[in-house]
Every structure is written in structure tokens, then in C-alpha cells.
XYZ file of N, CA and C in Angstrom:
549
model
N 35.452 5.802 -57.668
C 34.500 4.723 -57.707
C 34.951 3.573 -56.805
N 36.565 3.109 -57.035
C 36.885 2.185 -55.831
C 36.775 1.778 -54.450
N 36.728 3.531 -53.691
C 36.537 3.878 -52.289
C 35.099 3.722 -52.137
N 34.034 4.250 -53.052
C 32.635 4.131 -52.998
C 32.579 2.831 -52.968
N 32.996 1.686 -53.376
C 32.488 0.301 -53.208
C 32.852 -0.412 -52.080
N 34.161 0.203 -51.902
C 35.146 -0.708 -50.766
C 34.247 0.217 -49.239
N 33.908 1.862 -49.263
C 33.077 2.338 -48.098
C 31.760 1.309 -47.917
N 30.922 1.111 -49.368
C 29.944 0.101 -49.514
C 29.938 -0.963 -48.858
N 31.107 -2.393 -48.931
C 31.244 -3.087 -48.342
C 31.708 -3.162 -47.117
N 32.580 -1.894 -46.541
C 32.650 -1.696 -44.907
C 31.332 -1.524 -44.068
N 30.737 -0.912 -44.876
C 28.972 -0.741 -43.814
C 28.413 -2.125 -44.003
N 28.116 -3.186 -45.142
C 27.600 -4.637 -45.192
C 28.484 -4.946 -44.548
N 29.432 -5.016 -43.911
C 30.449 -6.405 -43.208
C 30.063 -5.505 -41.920
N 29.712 -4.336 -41.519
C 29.560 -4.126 -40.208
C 28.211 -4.065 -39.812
N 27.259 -4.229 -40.421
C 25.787 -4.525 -40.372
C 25.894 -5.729 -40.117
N 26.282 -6.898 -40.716
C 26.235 -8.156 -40.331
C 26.806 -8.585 -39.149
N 28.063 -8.130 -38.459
C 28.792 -8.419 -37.668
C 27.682 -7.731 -36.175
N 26.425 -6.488 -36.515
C 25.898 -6.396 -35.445
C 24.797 -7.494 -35.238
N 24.298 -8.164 -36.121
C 23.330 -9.094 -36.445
C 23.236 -9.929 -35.577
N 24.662 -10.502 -35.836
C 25.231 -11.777 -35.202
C 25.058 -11.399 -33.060
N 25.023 -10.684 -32.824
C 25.513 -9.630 -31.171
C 23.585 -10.022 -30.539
N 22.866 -10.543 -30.971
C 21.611 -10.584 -30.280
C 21.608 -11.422 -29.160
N 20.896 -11.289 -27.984
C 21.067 -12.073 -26.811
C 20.451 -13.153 -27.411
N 20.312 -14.456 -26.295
C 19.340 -15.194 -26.355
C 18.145 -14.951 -26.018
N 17.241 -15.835 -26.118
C 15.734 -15.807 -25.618
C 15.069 -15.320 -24.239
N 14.571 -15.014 -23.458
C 14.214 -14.906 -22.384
C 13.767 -15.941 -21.770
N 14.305 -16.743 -20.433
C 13.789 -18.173 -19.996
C 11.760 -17.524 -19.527
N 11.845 -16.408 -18.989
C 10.523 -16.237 -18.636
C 9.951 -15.278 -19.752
N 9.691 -16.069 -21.107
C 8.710 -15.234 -22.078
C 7.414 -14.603 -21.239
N 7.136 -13.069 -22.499
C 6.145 -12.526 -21.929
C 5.014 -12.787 -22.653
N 3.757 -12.779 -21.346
C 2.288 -12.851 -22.174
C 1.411 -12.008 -21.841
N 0.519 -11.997 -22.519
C -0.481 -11.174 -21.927
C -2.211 -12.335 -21.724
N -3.010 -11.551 -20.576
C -3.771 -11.841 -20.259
C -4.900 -10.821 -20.727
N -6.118 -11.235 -21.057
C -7.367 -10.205 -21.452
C -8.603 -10.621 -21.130
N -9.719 -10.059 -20.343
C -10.939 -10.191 -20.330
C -11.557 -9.458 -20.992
N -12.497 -9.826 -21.240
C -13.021 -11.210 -22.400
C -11.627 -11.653 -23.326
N -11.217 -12.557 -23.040
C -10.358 -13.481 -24.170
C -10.191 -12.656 -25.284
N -9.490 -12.580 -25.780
C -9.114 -12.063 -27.068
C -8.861 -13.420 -28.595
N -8.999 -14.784 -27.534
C -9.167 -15.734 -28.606
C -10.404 -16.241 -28.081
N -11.067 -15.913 -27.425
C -12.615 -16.678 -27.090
C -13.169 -16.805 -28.491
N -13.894 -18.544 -28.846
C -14.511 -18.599 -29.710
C -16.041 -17.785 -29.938
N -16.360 -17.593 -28.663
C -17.995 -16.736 -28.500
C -17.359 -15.222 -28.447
N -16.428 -14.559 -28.384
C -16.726 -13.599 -28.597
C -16.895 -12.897 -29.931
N -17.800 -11.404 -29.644
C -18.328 -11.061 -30.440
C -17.980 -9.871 -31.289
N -17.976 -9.539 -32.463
C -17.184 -8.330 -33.131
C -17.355 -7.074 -32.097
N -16.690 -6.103 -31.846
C -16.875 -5.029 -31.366
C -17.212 -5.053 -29.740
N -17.326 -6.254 -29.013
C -16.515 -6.280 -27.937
C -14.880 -5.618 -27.434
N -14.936 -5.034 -26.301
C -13.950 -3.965 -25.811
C -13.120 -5.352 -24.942
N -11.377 -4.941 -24.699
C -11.549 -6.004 -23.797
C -11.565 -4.968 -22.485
N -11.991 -5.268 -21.403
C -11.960 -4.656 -19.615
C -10.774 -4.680 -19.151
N -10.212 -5.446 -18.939
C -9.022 -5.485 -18.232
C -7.693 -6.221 -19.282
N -6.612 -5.855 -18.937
C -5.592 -6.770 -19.599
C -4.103 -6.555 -18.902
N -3.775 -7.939 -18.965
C -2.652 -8.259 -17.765
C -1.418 -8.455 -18.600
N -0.361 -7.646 -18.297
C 0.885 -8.125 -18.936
C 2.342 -8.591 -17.821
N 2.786 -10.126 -18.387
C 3.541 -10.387 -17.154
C 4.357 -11.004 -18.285
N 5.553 -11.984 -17.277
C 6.510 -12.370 -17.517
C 6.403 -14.091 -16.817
N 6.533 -14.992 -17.430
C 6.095 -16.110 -17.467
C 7.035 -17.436 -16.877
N 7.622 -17.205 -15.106
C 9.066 -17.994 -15.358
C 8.262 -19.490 -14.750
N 9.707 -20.512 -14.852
C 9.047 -21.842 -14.872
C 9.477 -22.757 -13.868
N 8.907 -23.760 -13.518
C 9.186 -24.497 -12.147
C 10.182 -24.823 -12.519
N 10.646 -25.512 -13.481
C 12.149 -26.707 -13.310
C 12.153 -27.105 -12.234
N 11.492 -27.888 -11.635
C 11.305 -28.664 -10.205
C 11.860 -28.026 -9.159
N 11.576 -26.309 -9.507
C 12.057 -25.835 -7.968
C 10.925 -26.108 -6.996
N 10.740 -25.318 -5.702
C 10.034 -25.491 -4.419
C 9.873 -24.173 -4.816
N 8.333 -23.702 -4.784
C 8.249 -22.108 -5.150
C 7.829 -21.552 -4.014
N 6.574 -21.563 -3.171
C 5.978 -20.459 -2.422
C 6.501 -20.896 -1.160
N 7.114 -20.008 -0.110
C 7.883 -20.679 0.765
C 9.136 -20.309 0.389
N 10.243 -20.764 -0.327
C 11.175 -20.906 -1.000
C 11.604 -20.503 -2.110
N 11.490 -19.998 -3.197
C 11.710 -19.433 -4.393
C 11.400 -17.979 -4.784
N 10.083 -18.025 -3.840
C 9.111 -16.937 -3.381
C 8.920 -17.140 -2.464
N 9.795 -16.391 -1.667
C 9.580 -16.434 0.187
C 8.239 -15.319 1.065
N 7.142 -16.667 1.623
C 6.122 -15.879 2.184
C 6.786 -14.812 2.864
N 5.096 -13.917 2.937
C 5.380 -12.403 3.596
C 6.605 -11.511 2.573
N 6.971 -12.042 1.199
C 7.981 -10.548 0.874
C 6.885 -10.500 -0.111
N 6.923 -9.114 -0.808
C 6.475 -8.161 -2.117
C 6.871 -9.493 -3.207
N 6.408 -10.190 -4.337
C 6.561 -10.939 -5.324
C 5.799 -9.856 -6.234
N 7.148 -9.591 -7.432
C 6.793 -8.990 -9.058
C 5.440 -9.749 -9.531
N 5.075 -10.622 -8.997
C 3.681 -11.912 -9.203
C 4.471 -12.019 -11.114
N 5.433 -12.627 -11.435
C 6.070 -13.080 -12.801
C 7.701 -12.951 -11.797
N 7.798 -12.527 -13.609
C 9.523 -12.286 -13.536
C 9.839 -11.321 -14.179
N 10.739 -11.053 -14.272
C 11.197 -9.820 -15.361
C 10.589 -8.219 -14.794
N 10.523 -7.211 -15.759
C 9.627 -6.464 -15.487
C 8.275 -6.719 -14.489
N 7.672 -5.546 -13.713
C 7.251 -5.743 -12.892
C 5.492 -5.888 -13.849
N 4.787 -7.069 -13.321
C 3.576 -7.325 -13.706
C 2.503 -5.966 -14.244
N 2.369 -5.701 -14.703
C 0.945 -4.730 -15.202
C -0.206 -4.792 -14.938
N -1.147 -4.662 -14.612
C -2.204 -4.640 -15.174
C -3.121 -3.522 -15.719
N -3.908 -3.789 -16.482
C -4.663 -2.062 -17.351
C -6.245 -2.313 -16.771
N -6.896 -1.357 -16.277
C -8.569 -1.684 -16.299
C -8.916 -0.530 -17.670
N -9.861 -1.097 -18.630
C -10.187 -0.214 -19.542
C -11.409 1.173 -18.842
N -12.158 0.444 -17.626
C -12.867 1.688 -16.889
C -13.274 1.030 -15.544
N -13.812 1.379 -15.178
C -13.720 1.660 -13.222
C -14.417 -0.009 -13.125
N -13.646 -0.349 -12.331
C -14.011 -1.862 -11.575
C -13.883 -2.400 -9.963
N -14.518 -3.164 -9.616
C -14.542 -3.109 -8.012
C -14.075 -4.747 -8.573
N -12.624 -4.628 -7.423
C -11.668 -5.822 -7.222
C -11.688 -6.733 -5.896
N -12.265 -7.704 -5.999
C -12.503 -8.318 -4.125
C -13.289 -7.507 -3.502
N -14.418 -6.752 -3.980
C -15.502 -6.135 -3.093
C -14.981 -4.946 -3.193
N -14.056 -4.139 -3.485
C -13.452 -2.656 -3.480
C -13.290 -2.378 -4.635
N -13.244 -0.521 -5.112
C -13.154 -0.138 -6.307
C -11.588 0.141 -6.790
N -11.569 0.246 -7.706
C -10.259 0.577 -8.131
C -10.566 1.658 -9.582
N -10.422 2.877 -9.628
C -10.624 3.620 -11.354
C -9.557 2.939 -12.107
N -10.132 3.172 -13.464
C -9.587 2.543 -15.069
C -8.021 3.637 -14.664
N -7.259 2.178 -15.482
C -5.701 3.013 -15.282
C -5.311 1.690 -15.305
N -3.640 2.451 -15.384
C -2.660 1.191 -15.330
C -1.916 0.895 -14.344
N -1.424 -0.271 -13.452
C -1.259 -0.651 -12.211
C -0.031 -1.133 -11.899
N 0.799 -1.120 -11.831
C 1.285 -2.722 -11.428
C 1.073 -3.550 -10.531
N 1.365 -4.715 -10.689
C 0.368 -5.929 -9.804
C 1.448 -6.609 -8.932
N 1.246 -6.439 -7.606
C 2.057 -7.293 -6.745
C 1.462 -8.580 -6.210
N 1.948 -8.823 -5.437
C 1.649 -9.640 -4.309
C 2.226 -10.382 -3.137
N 1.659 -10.651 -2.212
C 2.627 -11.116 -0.937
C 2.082 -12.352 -0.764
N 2.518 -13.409 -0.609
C 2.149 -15.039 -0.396
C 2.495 -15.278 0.970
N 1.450 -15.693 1.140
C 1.299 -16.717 2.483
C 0.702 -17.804 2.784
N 0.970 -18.641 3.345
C 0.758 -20.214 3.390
C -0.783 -20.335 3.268
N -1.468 -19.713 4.549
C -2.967 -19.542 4.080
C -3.198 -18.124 3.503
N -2.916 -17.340 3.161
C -3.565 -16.079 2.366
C -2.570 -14.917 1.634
N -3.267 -14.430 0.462
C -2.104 -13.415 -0.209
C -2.529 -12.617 0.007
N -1.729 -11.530 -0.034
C -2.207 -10.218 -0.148
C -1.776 -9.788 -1.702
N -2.809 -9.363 -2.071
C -2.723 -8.913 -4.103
C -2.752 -7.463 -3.819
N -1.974 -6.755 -4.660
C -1.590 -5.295 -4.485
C -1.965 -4.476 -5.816
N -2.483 -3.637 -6.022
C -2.458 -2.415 -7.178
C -1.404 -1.183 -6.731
N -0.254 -1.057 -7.776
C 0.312 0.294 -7.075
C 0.187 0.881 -8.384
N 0.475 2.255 -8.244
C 0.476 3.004 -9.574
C 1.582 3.648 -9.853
N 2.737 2.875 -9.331
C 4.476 3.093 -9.723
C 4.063 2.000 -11.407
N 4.760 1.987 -11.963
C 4.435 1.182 -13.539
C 6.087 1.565 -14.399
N 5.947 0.438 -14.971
C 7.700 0.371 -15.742
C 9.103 0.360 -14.992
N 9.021 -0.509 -14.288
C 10.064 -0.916 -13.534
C 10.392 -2.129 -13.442
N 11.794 -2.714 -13.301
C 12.119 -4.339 -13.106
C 11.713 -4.685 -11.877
N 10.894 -5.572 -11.984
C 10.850 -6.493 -10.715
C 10.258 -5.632 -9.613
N 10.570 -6.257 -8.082
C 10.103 -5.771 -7.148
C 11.213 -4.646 -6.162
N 12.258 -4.472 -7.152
C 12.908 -3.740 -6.483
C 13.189 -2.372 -5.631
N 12.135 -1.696 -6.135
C 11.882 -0.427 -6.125
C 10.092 0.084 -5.781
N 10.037 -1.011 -5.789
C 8.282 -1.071 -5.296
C 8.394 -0.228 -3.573
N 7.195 0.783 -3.817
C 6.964 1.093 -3.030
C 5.785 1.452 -2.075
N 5.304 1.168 -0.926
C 3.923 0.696 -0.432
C 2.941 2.008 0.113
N 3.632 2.957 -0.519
C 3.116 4.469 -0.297
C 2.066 4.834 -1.746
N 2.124 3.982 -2.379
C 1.786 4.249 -4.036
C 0.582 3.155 -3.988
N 0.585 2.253 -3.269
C -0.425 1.163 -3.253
C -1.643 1.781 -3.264
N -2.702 1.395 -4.075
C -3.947 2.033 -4.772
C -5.175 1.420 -3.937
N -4.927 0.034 -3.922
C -5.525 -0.947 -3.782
C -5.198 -2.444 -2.929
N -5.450 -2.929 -1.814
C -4.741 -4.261 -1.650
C -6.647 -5.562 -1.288
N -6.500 -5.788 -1.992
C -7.312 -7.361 -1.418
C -6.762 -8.690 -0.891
N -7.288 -9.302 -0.395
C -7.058 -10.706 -0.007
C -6.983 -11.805 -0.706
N -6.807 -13.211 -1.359
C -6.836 -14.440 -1.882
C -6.628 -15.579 -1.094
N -7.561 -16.676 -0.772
C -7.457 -17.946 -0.607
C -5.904 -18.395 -1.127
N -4.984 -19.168 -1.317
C -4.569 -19.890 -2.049
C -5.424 -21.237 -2.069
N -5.253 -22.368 -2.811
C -6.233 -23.240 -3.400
C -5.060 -24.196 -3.833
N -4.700 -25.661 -3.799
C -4.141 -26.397 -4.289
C -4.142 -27.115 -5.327
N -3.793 -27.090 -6.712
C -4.132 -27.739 -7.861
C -4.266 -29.059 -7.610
N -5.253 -29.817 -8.520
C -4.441 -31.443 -8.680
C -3.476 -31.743 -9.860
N -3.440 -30.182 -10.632
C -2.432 -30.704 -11.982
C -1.354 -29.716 -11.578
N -0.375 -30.064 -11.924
C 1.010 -28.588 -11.953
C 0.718 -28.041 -13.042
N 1.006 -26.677 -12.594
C 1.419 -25.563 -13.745
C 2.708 -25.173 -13.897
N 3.481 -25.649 -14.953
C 4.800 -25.566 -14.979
C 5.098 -24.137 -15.140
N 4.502 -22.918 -15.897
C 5.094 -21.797 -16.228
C 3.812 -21.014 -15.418
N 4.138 -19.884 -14.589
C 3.538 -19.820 -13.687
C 2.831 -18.325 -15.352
N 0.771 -18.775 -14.785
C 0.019 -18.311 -15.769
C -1.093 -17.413 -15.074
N -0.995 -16.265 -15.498
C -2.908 -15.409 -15.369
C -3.398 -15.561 -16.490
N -4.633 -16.221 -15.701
C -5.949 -15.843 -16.876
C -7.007 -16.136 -16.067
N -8.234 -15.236 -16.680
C -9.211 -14.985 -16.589
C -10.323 -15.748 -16.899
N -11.367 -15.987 -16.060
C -12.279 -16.796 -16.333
C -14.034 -16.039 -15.712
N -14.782 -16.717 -16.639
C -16.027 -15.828 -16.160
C -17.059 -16.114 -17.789
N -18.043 -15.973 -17.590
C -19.056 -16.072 -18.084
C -20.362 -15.081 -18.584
N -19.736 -14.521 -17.627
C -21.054 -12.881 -18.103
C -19.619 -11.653 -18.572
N -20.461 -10.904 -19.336
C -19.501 -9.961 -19.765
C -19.094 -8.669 -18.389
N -19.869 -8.934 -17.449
C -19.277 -7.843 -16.065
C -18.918 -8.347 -15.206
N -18.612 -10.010 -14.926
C -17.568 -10.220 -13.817
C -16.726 -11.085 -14.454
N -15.635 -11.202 -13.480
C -14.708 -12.083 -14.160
C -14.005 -12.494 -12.681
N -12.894 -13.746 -13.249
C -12.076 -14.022 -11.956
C -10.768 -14.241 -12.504
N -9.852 -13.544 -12.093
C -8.260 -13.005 -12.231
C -7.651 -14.739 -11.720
N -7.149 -15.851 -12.525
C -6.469 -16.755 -11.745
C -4.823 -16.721 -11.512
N -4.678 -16.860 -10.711
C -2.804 -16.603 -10.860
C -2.306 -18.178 -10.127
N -1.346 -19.135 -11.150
C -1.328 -20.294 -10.757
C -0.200 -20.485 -11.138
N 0.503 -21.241 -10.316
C 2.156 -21.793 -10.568
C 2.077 -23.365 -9.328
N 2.864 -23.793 -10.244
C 3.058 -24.816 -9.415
C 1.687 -25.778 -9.248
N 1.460 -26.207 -7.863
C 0.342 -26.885 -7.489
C -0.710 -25.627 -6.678
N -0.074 -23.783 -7.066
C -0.910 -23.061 -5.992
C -1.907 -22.476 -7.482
N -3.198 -22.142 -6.917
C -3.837 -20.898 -7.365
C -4.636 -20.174 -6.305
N -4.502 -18.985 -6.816
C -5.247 -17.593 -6.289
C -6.055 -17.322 -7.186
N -7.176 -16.643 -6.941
C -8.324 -16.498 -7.366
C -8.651 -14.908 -6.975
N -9.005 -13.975 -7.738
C -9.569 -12.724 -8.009
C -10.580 -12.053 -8.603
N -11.800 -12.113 -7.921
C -12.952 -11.629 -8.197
C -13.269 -10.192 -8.867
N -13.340 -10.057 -10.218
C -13.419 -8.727 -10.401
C -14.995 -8.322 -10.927
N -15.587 -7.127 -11.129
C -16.715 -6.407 -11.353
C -16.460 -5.422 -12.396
N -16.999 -5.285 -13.536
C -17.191 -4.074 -14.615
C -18.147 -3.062 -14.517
């Protein structure tokens, strides 16, 4: 009976001791993005959502981003961490072109006047490391656009008004890009 209690308390003192071993937080928490909103007050029971974006959320701390942090003309994960996602629930035309329902990952290349936004269908990988431009599904164009407010944690979301178009925003800093999509 002694060894049974004293084995007992060797597994509680080594359960706790793994407890304690958790990293910290992630500086770039992850979010997700959904069209139609998934907290929209108008939406309606039994609405599907179309598209949904999963990224990694990092933050200015008064760096210098596009240019510098994110140097025009390279491949940008468009986040941090893991490489951006995106899901179409069924076939959608992106910037005037189609793209079929599937899951993506989402690049992009920044440039002073214009991005290039990427669909590849490589998916589950860190970052832009391993990205490769043979897999690219899809590429459109974006304006960049200058805020008058900063966006400290660089954010997608979606905006739109009818349930078959929408517009993809991707904003950090004082930049946004803008993405026209079709259901």
C-alpha cells in the first residue's frame, strides 16, 4: 500500500512540474476572418459563411512596415506565423478571375504603387519560406490606399453588403489593400 501512494504522488508532482513548462503567448495572436461576419448583427439563421480567412495578427510597435519590415517586391506570409489561409466555401471570381472552392494560402508581394495578392495551393506551412510560385492558382492586382487612422495589428476583414460580393481588406499600418470578390 506504501509504494501505491508514494508511485501516486510521483505521477502528481510530475504532472505539475509539466504544467508549469508552457510557453508564453504569441506576440502575433491568431484570427480569423469570415464573409458574411460571423458576428454581423443582420445576419440571418442558416446563412453559410463563403469565404474564411485564417492569419496571424503581428503589430506595428512603431516599426516602418512596407518598404522595410516588409520589403517591396519579396513574397509576404500577408500575417505572421504560419502561412495565411484562406477557404472559399464554392467557386468565386477574385479581381475579375475565377478561383474553385478550396483552401489556399494567401500571399502577397507589396509595392509602393501596387500588390500583387497570390492564391497557392501549397497550405500548412510557416511563413513564406517554402512558398513556391509553381503552385500559384491565382494572382490579382491591389491599389494600396493610405489610411487616415493607423492600424496597429495588421487586420483582414471583409466588407460588403449583398450576400454575393464582398471586399477582402488587408490593412496595417497607414496601408490598405482592397479585394474584390464574387459568389
Amino acid at each position: 500500500m506504501k509504494s501505491i501512494l508514494i508511485a501516486v504522488a510521483l505521477l502528481a508532482s510530475l504532472s505539475f512540474s509539466y504544467a508549469q513548462d508552457f510557453r508564453g503567448l504569441d506576440k502575433s495572436p491568431l484570427d480569423i476572418a469570415y464573409y458574411p461576419d460571423n458576428f454581423a448583427h443582420d445576419r440571418k439563421a442558416g446563412d453559410q459563411a463563403l469565404v474564411k480567412v485564417v492569419y496571424s495578427r503581428p503589430q506595428r510597435n512603431n516599426r516602418e512596415l512596407f518598404g522595410q519590415l516588409v520589403p517591396y517586391g519579396k513574397v509576404w506570409r500577408t500575417g505572421a506565423n504560419e502561412a495565411t489561409e484562406i477557404r472559399f466555401y464554392e467557386d468565386a471570381v477574385v479581381g475579375g478571375k475565377k478561383i474553385k472552392k478550396g483552401t489556399y494560402s494567401l500571399f502577397t508581394i507589396p509595392e509602393k504603387d501596387s500588390w500583387t495578392i497570390i492564391f497557392n495551393s501549397d497550405v500548412d506551412f510557416w511563413g513564406a519560406y517554402t512558398y513556391n510560385d509553381k503552385h500559384d492558382v491565382l494572382r490579382v492586382t491591389g491599389k494600396p490606399e493610405t489610411l487616415s487612422d493607423d492600424v496597429e495589428n495588421f487586420t483582414i476583414q471583409f466588407t460588403g453588403d449583398q450576400k454575393d460580393k464582398a471586399v477582402m481588406v488587408l490593412a496595417w499600418g497607414n496601408t490598405a489593400v482592397r479585394v474584390p470578390m464574387e459568389f
